[in-house]
Short mmCIF file of C-alpha atoms and ligand atoms in Angstrom, two decimals:
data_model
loop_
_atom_site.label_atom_id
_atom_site.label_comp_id
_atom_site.label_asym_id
_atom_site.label_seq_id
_atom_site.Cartn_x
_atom_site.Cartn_y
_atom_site.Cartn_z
CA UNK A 1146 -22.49 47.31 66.50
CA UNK A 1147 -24.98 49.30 68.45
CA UNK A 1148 -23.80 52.58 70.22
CA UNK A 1149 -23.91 51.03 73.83
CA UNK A 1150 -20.60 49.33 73.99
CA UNK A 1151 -20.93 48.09 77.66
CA UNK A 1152 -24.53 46.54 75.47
CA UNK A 1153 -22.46 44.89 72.99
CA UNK A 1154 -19.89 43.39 75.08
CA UNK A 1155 -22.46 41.79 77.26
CA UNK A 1156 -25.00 40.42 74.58
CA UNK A 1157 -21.51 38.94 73.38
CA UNK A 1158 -20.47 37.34 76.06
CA UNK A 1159 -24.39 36.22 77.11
CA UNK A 1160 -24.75 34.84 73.56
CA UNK A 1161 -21.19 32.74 73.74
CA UNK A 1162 -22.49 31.34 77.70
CA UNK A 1163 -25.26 30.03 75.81
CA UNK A 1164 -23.83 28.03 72.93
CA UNK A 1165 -21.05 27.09 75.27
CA UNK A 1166 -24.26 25.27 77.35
CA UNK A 1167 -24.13 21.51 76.82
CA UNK A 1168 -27.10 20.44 78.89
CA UNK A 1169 -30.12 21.95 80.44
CA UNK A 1170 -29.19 22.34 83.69
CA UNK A 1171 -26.29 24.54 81.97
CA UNK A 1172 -28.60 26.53 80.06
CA UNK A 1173 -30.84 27.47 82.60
CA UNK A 1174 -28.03 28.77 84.76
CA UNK A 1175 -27.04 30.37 81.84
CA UNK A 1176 -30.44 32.15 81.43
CA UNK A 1177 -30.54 33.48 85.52
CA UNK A 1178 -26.73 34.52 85.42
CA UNK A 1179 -27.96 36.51 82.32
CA UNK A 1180 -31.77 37.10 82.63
CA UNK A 1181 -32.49 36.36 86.40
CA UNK A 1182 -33.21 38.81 89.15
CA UNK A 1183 -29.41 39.80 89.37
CA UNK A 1184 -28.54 38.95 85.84
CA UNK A 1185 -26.35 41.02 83.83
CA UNK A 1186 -29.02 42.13 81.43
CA UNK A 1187 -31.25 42.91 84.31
CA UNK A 1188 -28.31 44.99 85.55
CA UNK A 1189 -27.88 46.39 82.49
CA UNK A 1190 -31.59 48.09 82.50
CA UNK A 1191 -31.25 49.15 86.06
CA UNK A 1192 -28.56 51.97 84.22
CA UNK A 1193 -31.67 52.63 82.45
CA UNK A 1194 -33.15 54.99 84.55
CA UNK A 1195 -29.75 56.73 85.71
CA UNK A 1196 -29.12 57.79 81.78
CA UNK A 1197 -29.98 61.44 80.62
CA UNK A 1198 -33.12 61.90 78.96
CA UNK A 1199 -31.68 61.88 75.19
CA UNK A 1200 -30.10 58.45 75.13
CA UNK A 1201 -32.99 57.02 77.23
CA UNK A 1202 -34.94 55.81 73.87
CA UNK A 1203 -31.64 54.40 72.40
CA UNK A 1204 -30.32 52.63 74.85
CA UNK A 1205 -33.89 51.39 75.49
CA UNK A 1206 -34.56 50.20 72.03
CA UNK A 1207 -31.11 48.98 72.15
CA UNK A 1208 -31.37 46.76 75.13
CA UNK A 1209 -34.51 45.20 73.99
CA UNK A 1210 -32.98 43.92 70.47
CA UNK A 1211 -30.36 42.28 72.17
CA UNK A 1212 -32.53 41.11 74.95
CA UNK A 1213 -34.65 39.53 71.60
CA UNK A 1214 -31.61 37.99 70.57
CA UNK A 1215 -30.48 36.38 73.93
CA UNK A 1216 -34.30 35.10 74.10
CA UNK A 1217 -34.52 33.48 70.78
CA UNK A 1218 -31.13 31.78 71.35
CA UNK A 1219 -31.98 30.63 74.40
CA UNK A 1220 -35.07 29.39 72.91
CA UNK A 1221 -33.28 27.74 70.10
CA UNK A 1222 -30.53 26.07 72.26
CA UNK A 1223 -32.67 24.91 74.91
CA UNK A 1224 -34.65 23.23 71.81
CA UNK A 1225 -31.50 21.40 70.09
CA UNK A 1226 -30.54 20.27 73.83
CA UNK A 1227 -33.96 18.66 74.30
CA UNK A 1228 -33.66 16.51 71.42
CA UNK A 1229 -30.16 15.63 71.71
CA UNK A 1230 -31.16 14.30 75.38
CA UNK A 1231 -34.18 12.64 74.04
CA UNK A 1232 -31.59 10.96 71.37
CA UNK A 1233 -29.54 9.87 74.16
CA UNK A 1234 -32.64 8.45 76.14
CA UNK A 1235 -34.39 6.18 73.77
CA UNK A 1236 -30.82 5.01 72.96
CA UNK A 1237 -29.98 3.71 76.32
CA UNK A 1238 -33.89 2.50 76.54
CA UNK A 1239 -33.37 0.91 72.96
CA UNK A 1240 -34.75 -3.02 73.68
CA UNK A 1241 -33.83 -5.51 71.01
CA UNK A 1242 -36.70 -7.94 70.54
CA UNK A 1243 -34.74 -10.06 68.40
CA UNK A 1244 -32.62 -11.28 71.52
CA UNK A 1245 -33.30 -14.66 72.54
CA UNK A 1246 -35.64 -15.07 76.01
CA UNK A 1247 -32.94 -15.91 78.60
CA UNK A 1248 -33.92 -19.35 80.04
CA UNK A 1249 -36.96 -20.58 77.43
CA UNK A 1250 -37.32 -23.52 79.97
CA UNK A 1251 -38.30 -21.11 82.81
CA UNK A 1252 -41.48 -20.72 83.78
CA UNK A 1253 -45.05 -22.60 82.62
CA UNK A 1254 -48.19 -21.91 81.88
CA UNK A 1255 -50.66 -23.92 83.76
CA UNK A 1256 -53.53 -26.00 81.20
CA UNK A 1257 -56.38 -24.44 83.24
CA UNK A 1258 -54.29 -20.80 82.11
CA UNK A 1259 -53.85 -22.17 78.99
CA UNK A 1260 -57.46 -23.12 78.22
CA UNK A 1261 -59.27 -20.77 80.15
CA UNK A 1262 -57.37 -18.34 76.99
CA UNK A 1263 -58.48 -20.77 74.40
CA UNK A 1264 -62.07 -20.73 75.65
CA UNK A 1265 -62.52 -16.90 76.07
CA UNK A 1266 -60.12 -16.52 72.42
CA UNK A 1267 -63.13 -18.36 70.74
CA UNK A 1268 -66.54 -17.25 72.59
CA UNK A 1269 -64.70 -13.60 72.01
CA UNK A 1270 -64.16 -14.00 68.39
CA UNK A 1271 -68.65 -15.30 68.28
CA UNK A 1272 -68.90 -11.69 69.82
CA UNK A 1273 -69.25 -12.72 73.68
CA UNK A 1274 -68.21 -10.23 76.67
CA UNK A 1275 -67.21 -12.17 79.70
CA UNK A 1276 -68.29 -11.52 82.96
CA UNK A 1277 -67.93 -12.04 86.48
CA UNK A 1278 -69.05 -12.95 90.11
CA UNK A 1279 -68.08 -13.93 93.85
CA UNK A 1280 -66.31 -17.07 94.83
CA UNK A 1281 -68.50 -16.85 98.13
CA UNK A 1282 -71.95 -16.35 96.77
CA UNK A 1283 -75.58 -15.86 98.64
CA UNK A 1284 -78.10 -19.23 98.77
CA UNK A 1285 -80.01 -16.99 96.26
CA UNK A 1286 -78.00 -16.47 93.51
CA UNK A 1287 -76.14 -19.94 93.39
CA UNK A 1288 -79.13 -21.83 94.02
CA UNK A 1289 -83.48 -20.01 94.38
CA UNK A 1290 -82.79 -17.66 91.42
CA UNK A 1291 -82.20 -20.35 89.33
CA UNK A 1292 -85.11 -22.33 90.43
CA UNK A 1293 -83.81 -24.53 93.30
CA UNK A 1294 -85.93 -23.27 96.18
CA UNK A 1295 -85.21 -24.30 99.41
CA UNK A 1296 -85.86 -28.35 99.91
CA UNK A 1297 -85.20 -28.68 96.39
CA UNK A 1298 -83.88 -32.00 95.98
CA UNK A 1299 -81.67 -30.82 92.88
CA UNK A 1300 -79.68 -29.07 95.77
CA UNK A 1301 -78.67 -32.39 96.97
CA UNK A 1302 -77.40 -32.87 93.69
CA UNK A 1303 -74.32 -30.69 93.98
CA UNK A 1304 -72.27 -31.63 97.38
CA UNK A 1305 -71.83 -27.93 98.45
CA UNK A 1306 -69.86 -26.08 101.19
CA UNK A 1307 -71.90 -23.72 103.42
CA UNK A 1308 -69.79 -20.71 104.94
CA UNK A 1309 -71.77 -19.60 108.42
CA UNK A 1310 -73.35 -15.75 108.03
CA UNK A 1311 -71.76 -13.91 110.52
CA UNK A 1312 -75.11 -12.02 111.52
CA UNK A 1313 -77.81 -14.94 111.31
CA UNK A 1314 -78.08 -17.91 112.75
CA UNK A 1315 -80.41 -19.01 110.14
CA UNK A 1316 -79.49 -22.26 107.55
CA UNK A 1317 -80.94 -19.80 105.16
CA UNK A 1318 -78.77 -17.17 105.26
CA UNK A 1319 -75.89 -19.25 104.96
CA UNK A 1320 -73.63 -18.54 102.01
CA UNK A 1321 -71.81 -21.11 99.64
CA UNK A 1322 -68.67 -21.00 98.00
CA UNK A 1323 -70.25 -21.23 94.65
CA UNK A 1324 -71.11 -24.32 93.41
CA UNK A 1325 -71.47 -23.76 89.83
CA UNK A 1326 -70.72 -20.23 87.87
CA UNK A 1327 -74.58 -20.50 87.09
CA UNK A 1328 -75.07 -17.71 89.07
CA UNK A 1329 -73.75 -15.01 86.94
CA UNK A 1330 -76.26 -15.39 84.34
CA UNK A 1331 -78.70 -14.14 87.40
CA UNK A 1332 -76.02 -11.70 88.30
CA UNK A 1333 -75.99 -10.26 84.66
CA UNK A 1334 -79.50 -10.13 83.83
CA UNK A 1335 -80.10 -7.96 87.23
CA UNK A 1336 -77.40 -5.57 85.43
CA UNK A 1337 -78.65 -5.70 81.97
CA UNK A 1338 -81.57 -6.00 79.62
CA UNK A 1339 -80.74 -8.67 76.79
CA UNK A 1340 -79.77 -8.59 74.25
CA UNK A 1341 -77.29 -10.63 76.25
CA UNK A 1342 -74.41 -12.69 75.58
CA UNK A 1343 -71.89 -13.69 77.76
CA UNK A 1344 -69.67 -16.74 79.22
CA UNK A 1345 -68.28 -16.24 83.03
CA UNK A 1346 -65.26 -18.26 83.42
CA UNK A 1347 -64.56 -19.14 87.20
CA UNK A 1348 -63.63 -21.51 90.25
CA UNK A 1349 -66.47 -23.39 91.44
CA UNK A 1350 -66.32 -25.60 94.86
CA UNK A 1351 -67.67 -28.95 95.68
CA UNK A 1352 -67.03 -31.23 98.06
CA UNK A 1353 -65.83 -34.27 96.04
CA UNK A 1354 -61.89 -35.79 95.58
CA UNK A 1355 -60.91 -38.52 92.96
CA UNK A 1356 -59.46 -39.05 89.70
CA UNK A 1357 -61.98 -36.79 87.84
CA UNK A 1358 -63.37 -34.62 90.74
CA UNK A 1359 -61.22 -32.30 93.07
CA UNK A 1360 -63.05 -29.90 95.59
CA UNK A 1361 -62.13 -26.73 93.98
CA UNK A 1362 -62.49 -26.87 90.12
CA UNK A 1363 -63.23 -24.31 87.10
CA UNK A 1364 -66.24 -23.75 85.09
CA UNK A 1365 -67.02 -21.41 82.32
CA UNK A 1366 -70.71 -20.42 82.02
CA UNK A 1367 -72.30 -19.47 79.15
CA UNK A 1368 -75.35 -17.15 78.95
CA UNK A 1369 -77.39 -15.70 75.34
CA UNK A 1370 -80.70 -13.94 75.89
CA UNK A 1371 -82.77 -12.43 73.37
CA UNK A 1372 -85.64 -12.48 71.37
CA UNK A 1373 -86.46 -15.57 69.11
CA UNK A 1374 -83.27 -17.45 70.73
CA UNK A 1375 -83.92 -21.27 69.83
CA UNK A 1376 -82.37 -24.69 70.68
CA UNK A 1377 -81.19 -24.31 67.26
CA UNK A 1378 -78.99 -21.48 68.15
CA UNK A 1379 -77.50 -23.15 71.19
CA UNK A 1380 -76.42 -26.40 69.25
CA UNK A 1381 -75.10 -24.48 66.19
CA UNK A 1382 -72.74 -22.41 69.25
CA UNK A 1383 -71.40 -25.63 70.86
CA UNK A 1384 -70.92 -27.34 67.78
CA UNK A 1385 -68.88 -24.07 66.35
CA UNK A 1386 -67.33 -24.18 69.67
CA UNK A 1387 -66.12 -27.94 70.34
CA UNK A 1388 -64.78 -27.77 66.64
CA UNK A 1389 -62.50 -24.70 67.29
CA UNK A 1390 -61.20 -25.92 70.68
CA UNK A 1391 -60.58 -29.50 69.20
CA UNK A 1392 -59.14 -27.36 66.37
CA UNK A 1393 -61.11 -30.41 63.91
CA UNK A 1394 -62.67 -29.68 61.00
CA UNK A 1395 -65.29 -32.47 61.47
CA UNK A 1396 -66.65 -33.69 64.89
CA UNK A 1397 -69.26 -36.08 65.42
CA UNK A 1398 -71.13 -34.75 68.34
CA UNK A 1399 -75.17 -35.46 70.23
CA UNK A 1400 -77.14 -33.82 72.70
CA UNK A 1401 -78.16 -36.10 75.64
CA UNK A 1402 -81.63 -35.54 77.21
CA UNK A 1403 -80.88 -33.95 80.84
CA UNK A 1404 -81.77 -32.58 83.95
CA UNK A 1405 -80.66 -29.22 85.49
CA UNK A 1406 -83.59 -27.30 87.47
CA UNK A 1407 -82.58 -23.89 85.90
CA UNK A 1408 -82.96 -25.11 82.14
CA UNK A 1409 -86.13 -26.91 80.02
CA UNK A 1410 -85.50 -28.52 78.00
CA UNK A 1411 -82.23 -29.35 79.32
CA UNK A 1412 -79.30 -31.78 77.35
CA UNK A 1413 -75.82 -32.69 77.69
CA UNK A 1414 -73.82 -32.71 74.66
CA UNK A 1415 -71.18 -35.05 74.07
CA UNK A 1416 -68.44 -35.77 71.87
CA UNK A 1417 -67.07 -38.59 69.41
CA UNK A 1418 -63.84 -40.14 70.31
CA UNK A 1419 -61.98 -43.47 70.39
CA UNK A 1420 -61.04 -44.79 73.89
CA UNK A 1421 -58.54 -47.97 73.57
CA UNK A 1422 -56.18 -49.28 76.67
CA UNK A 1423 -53.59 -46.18 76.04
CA UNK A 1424 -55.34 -43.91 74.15
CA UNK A 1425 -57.95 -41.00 73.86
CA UNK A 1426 -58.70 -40.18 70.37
CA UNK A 1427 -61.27 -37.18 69.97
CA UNK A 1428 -63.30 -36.97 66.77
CA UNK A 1429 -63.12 -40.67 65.58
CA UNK A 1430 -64.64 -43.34 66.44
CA UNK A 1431 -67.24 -45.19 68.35
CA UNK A 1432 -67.43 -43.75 71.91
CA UNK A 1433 -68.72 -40.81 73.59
CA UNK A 1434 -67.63 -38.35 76.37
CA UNK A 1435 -69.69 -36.06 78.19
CA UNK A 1436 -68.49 -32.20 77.86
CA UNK A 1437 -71.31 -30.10 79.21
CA UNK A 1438 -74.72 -29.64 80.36
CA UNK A 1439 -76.70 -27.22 78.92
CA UNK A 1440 -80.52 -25.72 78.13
CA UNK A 1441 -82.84 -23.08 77.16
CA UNK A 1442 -83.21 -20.90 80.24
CA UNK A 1443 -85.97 -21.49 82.29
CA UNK A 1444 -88.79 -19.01 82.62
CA UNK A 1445 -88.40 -18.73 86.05
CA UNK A 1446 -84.89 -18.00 85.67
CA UNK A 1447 -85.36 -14.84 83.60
CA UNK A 1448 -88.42 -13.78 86.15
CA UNK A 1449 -85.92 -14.39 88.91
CA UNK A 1450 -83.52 -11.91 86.78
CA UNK A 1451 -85.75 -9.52 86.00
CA UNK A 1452 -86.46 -10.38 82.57
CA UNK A 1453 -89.51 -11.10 81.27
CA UNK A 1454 -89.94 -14.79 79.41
CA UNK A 1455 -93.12 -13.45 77.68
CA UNK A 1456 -90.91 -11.61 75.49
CA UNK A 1457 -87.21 -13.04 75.99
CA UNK A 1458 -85.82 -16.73 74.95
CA UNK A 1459 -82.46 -18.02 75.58
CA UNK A 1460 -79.96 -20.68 76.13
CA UNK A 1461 -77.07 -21.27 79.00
CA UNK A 1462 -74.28 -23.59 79.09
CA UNK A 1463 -71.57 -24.85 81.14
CA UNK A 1464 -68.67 -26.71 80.98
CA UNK A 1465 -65.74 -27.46 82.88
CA UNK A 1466 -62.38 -26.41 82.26
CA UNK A 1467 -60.35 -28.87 84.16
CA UNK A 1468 -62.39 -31.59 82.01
CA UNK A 1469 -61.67 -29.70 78.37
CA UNK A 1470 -57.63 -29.71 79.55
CA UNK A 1471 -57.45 -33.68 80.73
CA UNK A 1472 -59.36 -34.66 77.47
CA UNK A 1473 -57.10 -32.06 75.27
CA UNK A 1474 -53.68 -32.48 76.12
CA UNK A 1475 -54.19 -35.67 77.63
CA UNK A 1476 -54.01 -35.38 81.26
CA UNK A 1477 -55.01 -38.46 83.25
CA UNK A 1478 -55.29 -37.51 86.95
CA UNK A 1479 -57.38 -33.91 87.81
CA UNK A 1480 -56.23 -34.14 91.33
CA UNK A 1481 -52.40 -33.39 89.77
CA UNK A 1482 -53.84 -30.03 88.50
CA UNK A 1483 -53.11 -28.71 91.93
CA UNK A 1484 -50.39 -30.39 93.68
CA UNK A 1485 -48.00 -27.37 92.66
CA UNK A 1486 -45.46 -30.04 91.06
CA UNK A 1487 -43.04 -28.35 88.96
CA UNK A 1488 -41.53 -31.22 87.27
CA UNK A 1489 -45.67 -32.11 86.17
CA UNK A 1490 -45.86 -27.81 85.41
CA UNK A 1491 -42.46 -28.09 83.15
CA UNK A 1492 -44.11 -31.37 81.34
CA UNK A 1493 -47.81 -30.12 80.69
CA UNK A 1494 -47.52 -26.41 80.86
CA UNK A 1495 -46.93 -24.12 78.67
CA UNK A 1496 -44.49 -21.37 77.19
CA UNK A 1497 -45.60 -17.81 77.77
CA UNK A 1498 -44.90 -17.13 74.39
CA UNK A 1499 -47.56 -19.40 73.18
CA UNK A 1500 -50.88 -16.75 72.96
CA UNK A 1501 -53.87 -18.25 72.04
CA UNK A 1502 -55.89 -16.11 69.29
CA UNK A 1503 -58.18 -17.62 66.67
CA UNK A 1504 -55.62 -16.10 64.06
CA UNK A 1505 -52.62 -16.74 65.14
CA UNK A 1506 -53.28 -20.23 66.27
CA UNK A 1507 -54.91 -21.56 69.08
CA UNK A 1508 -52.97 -24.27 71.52
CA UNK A 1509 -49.81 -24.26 69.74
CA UNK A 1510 -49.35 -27.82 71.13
CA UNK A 1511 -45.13 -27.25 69.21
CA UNK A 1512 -44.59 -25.31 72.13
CA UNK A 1513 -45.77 -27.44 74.83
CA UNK A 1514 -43.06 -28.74 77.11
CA UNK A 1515 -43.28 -32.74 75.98
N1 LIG B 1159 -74.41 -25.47 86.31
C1 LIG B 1159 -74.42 -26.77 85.70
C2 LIG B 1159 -73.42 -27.67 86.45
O1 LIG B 1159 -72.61 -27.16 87.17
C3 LIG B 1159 -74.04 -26.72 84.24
C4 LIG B 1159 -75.06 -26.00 83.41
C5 LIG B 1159 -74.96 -24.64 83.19
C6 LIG B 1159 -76.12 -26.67 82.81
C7 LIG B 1159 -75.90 -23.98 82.42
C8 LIG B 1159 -77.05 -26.04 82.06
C9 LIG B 1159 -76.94 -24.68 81.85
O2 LIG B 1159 -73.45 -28.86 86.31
#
């Protein structure tokens, strides 16, 4: 007990407002009614100056212990109140992952979703970064970079759709929805100096519509510069590659001589399989099927990118996606790929739950909708 009773009496009842506090809104109002401009502790000092000179110092000294002791409770209160409402939050936010999804037949991956994963799971596990560039591309980056000048008859090759520039009248200012994602590996090598290694997944557009060919279609493209790159390297990739997707241990595969203007020498690799009247069997037998076109970059490519062929090698590939997801999972007709069917969706999609990783397993076929 101090000597100030009127002291006493109010530290007791400021101390008892506090503990009687039950959530921070309460304990702040307990802190102005007490501490705040008109609080009864700031009262209580304004009697301060109206006291005679000789109990000044006590009732000073005084007033500041229990001031002390209303500030540490408060600090100590306001602390047990934070936790118990942080308690009280994660419990209501508590999520229990063991509960079963709600519909599990809800909802489908698409195969070009599902294999666009696959494709970047494995080239990221070799140690490749992906990149990216335009759907609507300039005449030089889809087709003079990589050394189809104008006239070019390889241009003919490809049945592309021109898109009008808006400020020239000129054919050759026209731009193209891309035709292939070949033009990324010009796009990357303006941004970086090798060593490079990258694959660009991405839509590509041509104007073409069967069984196998649909005017909008995905590639990924496949790009590694650097010194003393050989043809070696680029079949030991693919092969690594086709036997991971396949998920085989043992695939019989060959390199085609080929023609693309922006590789030399230039190949397409294909795979072994077994074609009978019903069936597609990959890695047995006595056929073949195409899978990509590929090459060692052309020197005139890596001028055209800023790199110089004196000193750089390297190899590009590219292969279609649409292709890789008929020929896995057994899809006959491309053109169904993008009729937005839901009943074809729920029968050759996938579960969201099924993420492809080179660890944890890579199509997880078990949880395909069959
Ligand atoms: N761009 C070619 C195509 O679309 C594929 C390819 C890419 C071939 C890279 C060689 C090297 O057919």
């Amino acid at each position: 007990m101090g000597k100030f009773e009127n002291i006493d009496t109010m530290l007791h009842q400021a101390l008892q407002a506090i503990e009687q506090a039950n959530d921070s809104a309460a304990i702040e109002n307990a802190r102005i009614t007490i501490l705040g401009k008109s609080g009864s502790f700031t009262q209580l000092g304004k009697i301060l100056g109206t006291l005679p000179i000789e109990q000044k110092k006590d009732f000073g000294a005084e007033l500041n212990i229990a001031k002390k002791q209303i500030e540490d409770k408060l600090g100590a209160k306001k602390e047990i109140l934070a936790e118990q409402e942080l308690n009280t939050k994660l419990a209501k936010e508590t999520l229990d992952v063991t509960l079963p999804i709600r519909d599990e037949h809800q909802g489908r991956i698409h195969p070009v979703s599902k294999i666009y994963e696959e494709v970047v799971a494995i080239f990221g596990q070799m140690g490749f970064d992906i990149a990216e560039g335009p759907d609507i591309e300039d005449q030089f980056h889809n087709f003079n970079a990589l050394n189809m000048p104008a006239n070019h008859p390889a241009r003919q090759m490809q049945d592309t759709f021109y898109i009008k520039n808006p400020d020239s009248d000129n054919f050759d200012d026209s731009y193209v929805i891309r035709t292939h994602t070949s033009g990324i590996q010009i796009r990357t090598m303006e941004k970086q100096q090798p060593p490079i290694r990258i694959i660009a997944p991405g839509r590509t557009y041509r104007s073409d519509w069967d069984a196998t060919h649909t005017p909008m279609f995905h590639q990924v493209e496949g790009l590694v510069i650097d010194k003393n790159i050989t043809m070696a390297h680029l079949k030991g990739c693919l092969y690594d590659f086709m036997k991971a997707f396949f998920e085989l241990d043992d695939l019989p595969v060959r390199y085609r001589p080929s023609y693309f203007p922006f590789t030399e020498p230039s190949a397409e690799m294909d795979i072994g399989c077994l074609k009978t009247k019903t069936e597609l069997k990959i890695g047995a037998g006595t056929d073949w099927l195409e899978v990509l076109g590929c090459g060692m970059v052309h020197p005139n490519v890596l001028r055209a990118g800023g790199i110089n062929p004196d000193e750089y090698q390297g190899f590009a590939f590219g292969l279609g996606i649409d292709r890789l997801a008929m020929l896995k999972y057994g899809i006959p007709d491309l053109r169904t790929f993008f009729e937005s069917d839901t009943r074809w969706l729920k029968h050759y999609g996938f579960t969201p739950l099924d993420f492809s990783s080179m660890t944890g397993g890579l199509s997880n076929t078990g949880g395909q909708a069959r």
